[in-house]
PDB file of C-alpha atoms in Angstrom:
ATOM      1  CA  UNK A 875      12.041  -1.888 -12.669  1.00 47.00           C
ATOM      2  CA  UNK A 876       9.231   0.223 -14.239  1.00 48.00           C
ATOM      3  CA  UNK A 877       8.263   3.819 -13.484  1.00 50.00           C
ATOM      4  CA  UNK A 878       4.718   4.464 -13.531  1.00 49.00           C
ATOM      5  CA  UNK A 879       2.591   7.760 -12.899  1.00 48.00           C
ATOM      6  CA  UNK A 880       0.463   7.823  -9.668  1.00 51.00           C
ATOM      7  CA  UNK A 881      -2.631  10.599  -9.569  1.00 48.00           C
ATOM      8  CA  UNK A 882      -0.496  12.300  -7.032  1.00 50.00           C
ATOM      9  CA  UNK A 883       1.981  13.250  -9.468  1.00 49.00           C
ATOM     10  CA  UNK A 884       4.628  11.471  -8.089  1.00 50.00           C
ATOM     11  CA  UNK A 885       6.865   8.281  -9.779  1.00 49.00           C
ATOM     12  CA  UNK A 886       6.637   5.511  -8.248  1.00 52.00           C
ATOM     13  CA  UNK A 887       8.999   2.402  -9.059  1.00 44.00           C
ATOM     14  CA  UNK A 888       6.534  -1.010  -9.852  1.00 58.00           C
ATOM     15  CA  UNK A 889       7.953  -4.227 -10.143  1.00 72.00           C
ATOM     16  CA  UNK A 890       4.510  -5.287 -11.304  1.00 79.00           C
ATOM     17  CA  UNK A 891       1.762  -3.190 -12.590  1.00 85.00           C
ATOM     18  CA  UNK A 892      -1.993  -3.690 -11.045  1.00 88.00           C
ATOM     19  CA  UNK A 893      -3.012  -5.443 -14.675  1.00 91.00           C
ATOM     20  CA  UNK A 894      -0.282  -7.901 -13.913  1.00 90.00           C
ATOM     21  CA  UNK A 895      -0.937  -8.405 -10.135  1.00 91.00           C
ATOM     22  CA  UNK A 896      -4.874  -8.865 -11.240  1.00 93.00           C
ATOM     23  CA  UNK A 897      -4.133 -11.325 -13.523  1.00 93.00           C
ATOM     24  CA  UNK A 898      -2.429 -13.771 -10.982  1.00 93.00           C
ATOM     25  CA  UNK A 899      -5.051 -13.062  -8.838  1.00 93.00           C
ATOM     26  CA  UNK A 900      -7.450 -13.899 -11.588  1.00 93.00           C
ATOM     27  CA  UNK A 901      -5.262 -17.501 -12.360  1.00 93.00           C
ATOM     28  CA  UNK A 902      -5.335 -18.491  -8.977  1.00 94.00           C
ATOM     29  CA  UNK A 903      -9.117 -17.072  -7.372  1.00 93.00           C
ATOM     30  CA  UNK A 904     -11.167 -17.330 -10.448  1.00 91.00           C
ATOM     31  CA  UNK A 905     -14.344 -19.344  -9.989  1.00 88.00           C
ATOM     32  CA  UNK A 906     -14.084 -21.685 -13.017  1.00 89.00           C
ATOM     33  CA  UNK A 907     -10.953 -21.561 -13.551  1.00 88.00           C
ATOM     34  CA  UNK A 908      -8.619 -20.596 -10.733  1.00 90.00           C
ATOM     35  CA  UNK A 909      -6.399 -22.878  -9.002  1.00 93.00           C
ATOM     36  CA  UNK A 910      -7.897 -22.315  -5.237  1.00 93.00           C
ATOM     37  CA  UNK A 911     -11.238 -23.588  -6.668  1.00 92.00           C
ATOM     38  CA  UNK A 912      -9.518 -26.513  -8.271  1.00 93.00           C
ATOM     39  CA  UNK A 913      -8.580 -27.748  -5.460  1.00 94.00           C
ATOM     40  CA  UNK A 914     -11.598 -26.865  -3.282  1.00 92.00           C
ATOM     41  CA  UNK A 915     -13.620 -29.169  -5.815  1.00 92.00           C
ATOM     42  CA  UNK A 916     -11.221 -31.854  -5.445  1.00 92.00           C
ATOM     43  CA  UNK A 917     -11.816 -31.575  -1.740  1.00 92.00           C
ATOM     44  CA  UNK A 918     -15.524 -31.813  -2.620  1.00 91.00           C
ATOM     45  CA  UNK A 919     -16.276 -28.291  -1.779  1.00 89.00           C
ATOM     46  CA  UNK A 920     -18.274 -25.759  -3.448  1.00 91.00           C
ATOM     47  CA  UNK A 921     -16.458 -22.948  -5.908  1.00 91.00           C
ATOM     48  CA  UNK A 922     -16.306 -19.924  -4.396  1.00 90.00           C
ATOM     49  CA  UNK A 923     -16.215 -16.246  -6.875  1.00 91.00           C
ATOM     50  CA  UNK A 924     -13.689 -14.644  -4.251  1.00 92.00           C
ATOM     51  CA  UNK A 925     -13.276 -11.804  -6.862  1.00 91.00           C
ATOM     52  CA  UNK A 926     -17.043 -11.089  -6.697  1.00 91.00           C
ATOM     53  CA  UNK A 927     -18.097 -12.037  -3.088  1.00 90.00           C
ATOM     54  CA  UNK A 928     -18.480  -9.023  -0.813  1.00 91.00           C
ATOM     55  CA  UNK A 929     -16.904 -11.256   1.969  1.00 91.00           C
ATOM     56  CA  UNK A 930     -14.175 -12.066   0.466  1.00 92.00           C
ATOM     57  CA  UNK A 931     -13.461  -8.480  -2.161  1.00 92.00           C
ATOM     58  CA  UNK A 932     -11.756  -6.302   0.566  1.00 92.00           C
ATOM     59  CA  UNK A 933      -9.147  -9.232   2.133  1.00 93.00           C
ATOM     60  CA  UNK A 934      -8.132  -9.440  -1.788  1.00 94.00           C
ATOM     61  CA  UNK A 935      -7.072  -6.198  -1.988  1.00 92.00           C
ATOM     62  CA  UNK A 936      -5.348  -5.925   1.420  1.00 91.00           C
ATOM     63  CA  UNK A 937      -3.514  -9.020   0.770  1.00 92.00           C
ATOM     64  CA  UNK A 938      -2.755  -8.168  -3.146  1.00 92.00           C
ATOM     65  CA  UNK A 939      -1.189  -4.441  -1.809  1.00 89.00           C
ATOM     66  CA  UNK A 940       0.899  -6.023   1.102  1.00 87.00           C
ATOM     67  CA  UNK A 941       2.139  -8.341  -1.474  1.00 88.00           C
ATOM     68  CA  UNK A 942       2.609  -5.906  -4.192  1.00 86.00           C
ATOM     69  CA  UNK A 943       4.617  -3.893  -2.236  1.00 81.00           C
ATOM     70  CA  UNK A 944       6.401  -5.363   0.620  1.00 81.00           C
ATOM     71  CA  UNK A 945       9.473  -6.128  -2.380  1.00 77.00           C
ATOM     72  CA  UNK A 946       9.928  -2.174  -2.556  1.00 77.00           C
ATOM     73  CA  UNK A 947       9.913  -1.368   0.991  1.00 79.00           C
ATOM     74  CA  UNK A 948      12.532  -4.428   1.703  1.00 83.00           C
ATOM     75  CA  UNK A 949      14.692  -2.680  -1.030  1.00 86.00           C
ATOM     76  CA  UNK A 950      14.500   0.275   0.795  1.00 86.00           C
ATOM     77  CA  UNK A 951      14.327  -0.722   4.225  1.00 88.00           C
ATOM     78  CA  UNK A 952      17.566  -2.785   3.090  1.00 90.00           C
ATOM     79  CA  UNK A 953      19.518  -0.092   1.602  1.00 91.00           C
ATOM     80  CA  UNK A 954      19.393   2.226   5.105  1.00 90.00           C
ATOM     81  CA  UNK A 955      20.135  -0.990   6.864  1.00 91.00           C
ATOM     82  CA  UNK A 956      23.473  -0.815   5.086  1.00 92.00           C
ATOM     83  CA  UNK A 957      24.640   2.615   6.047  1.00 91.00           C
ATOM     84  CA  UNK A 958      24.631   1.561  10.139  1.00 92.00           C
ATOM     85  CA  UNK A 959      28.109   1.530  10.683  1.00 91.00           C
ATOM     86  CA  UNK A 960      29.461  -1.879  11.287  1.00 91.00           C
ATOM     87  CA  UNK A 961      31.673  -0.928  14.026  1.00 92.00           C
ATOM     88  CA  UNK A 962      28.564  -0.492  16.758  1.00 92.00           C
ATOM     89  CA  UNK A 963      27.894  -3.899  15.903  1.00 92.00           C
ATOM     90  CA  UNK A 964      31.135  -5.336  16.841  1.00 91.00           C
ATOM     91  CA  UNK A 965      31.764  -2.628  19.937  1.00 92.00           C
ATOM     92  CA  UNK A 966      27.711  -4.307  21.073  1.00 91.00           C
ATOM     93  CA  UNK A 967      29.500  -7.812  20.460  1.00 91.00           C
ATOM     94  CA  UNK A 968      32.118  -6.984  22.742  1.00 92.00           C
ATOM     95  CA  UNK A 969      30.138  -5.594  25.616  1.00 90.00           C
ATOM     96  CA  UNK A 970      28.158  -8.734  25.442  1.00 90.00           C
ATOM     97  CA  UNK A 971      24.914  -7.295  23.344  1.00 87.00           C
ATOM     98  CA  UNK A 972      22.853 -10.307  22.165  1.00 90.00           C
ATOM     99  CA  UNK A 973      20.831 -10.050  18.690  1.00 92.00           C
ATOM    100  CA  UNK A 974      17.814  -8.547  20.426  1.00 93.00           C
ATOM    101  CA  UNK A 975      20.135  -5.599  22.230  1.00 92.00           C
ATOM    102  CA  UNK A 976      21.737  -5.121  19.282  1.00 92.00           C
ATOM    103  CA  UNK A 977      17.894  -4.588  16.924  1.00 91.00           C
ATOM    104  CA  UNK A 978      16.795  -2.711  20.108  1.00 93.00           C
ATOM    105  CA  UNK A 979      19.873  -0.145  20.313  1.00 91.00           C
ATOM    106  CA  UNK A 980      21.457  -0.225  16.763  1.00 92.00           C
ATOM    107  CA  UNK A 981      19.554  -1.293  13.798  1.00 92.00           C
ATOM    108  CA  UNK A 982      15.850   0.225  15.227  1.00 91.00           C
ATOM    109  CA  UNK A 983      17.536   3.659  16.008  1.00 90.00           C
ATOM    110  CA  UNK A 984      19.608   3.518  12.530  1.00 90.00           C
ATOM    111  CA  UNK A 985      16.243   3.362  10.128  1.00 89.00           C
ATOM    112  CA  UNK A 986      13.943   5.429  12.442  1.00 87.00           C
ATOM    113  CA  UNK A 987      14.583   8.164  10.193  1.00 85.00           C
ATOM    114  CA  UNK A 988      13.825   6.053   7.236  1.00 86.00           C
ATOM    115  CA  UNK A 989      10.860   4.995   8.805  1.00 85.00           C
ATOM    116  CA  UNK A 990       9.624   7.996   9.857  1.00 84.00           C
ATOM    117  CA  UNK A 991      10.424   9.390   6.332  1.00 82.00           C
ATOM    118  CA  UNK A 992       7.828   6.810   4.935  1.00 82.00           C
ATOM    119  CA  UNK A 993       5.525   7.110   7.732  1.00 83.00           C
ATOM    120  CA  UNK A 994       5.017  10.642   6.262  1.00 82.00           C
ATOM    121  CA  UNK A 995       5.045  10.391   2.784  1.00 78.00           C
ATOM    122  CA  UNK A 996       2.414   7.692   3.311  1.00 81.00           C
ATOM    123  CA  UNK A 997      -0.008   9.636   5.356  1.00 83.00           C
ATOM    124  CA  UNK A 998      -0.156  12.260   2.867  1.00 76.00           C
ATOM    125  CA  UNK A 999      -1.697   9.387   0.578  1.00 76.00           C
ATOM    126  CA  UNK A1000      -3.543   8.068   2.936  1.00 79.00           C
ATOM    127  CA  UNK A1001      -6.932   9.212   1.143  1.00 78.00           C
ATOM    128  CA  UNK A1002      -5.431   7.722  -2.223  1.00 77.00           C
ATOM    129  CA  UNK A1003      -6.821   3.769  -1.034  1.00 75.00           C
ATOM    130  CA  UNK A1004      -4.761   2.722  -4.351  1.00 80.00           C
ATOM    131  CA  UNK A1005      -6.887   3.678  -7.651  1.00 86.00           C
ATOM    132  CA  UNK A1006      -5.379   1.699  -9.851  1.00 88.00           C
ATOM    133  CA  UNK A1007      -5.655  -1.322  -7.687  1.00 90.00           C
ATOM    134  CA  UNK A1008      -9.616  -0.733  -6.954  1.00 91.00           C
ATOM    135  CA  UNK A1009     -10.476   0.097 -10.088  1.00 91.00           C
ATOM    136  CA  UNK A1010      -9.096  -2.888 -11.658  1.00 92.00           C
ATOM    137  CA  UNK A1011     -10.217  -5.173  -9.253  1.00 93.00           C
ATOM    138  CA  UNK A1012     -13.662  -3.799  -8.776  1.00 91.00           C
ATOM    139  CA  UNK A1013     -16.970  -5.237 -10.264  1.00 88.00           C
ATOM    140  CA  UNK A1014     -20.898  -4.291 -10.087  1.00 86.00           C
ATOM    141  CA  UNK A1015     -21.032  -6.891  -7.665  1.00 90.00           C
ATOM    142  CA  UNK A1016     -18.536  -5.562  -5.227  1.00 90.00           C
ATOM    143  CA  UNK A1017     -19.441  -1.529  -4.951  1.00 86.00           C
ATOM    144  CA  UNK A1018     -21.250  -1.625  -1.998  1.00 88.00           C
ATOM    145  CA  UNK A1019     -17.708  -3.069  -0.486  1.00 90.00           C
ATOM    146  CA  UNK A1020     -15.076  -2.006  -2.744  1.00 88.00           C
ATOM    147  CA  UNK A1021     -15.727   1.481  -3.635  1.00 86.00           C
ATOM    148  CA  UNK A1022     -13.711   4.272  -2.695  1.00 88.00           C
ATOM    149  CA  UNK A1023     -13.460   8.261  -3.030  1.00 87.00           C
ATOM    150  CA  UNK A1024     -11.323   7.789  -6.150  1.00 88.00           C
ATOM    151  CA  UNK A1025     -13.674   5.378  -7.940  1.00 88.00           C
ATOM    152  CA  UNK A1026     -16.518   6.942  -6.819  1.00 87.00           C
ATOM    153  CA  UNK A1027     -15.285  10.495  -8.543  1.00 88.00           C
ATOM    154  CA  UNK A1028     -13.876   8.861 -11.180  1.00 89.00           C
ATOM    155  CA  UNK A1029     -17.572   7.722 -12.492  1.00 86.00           C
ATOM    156  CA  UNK A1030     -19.031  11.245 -11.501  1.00 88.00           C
ATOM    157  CA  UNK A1031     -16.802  13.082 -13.327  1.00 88.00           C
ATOM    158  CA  UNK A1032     -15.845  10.949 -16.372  1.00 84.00           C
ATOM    159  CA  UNK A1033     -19.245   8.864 -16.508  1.00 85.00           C
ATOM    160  CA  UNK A1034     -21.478  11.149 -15.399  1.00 87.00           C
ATOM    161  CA  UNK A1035     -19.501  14.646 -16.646  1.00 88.00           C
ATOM    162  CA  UNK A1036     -19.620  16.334 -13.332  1.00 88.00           C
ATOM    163  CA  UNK A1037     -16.512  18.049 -13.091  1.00 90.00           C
ATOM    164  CA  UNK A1038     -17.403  20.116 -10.331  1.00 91.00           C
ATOM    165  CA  UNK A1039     -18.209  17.824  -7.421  1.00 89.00           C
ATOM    166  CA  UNK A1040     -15.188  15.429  -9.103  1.00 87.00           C
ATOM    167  CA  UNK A1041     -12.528  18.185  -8.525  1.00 90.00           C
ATOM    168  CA  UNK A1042     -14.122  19.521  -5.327  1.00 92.00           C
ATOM    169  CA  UNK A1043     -13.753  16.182  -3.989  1.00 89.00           C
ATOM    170  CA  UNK A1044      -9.912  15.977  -4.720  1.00 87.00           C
ATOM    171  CA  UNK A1045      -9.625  19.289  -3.955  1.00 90.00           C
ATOM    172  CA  UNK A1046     -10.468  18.394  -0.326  1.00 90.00           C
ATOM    173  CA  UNK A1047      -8.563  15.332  -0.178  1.00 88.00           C
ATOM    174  CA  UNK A1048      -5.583  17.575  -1.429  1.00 87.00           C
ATOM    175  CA  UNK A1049      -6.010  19.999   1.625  1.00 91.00           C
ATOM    176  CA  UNK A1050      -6.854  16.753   4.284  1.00 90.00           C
ATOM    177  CA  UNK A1051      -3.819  14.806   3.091  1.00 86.00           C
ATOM    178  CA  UNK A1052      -1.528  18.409   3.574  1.00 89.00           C
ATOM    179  CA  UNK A1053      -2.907  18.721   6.809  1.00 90.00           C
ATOM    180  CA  UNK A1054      -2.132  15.704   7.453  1.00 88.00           C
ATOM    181  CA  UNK A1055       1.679  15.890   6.201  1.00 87.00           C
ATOM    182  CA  UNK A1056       2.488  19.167   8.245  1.00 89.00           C
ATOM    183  CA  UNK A1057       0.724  17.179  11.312  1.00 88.00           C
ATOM    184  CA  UNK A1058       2.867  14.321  10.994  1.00 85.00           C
ATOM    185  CA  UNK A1059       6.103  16.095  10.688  1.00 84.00           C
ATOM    186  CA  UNK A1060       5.478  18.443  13.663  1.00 86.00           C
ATOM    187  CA  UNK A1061       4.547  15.176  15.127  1.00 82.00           C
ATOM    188  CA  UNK A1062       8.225  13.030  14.071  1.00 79.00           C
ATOM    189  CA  UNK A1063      10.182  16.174  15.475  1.00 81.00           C
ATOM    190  CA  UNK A1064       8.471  16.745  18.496  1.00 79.00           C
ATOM    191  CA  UNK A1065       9.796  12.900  19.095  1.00 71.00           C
ATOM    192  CA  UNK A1066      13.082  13.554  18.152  1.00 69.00           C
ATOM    193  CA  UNK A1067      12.871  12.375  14.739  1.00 64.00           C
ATOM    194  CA  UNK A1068      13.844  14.751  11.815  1.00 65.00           C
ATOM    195  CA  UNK A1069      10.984  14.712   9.290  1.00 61.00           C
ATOM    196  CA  UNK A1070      10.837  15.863   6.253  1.00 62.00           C
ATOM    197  CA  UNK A1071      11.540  19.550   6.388  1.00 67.00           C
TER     198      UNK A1071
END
C-alpha cells in the first residue's frame, strides 16, 4: 500500500495511483486501441473516443473514483465490522433474529460511528472533486464538462501566474469546507452519533 500526498495535507493510503487507474482506463476506452472499441467494431459499430466525448467524460470519472476507492472503504468498513462483539450475534440467534434483524439491530448500529466518522471527513473535501483524478483525465476537448475549481485555479495560477485569485479561491473553499465540518458534526451529535470532537 502506497502513501501519497493529497492538496489537503492529509495521507491518504492508494492502492493505485490516478496515472495507473488512467492507464487501464486508457487500455480498455481508447478509440483505436481500447478493448471496448474492439469489440464494438466487431459488432459492426462505430468507435467511440469515450475519453474525449463530453457525453461520456463525467460517467468516466464517477465510475473510475467508485472503483478506485470502494477497496479502501471495504478495508475499513471491514475492520469496524470486526470489533461488534460476537456474542449479540449469537444472543439475536437465540431470540430468533433472522439476518435482516440482526444488520438492522447489530451490525448497522456497530459502524454508525464509523460511518458517520467518514461522512465527516468527506464533507470537508467535498469541494476537492479529486485533482489528481481530473487533471489527469482531462483534455481540451472535455473542459466545458470536466473542469473543476481545482483545475480551473490550477491554470490561473501556475499558467497564467495569478496567484491572487488562485489562493483566494482555496482560501474560500478552505473556510466553506470548515463550515461545513463543524455543521456536520453538530449535525452527527444532535442524532446521537459522536462525531469527531
Amino acid at each position: 500500500m502506497v502513501q501519497a500526498d493529497h492538496p489537503d495535507g492529509h495521507l491518504r493510503p492508494l492502492f493505485l495511483s490516478w496515472v495507473i487507474v488512467y492507464g487501464l482506463a486508457v487500455a480498455f476506452l481508447a478509440q483505436d486501441t481500447g478493448i471496448v472499441n474492439y469489440y464494438i467494431r466487431e459488432l459492426g459499430g462505430a468507435p467511440v473516443n469515450f475519453l474525449a466525448d463530453n457525453g461520456t467524460f463525467r460517467s468516466i470519472l464517477i465510475s473510475t473514483d467508485i472503483w478506485k476507492n470502494t477497496g479502501f472503504g471495504a478495508i475499513i468498513y471491514l475492520a469496524s465490522l470486526a470489533t461488534i462483539n460476537q456474542e449479540l450475534y449469537e444472543a439475536a440467534v437465540v431470540d430468533g433474529a433472522g439476518r435482516w434483524r440482526q444488520l438492522w439491530h447489530i451490525t448497522l448500529p456497530g459502524i454508525r460511528d464509523v460511518f458517520i466518522l467518514l461522512l465527516i471527513l468527506r464533507i470537508g473535501s467535498i469541494l476537492d472533486a479529486g485533482f489528481e483524478q481530473v487533471y489527469i483525465f482531462l483534455n481540451a476537448r472535455v473542459y466545458e464538462v470536466g473542469d473543476i475549481i481545482d483545475t480551473w485555479v490550477f491554470r490561473r495560477g501556475l499558467e497564467q501566474l495569478e496567484f491572487s485569485v488562485a489562493i483566494a479561491t482555496n482560501l474560500f473553499k478552505s473556510v466553506i469546507g470548515f463550515i461545513l465540518v463543524i455543521g456536520a458534526n453538530k449535525l452527527a451529535k444532535k442524532f446521537g452519533g459522536s462525531g469527531i470532537w
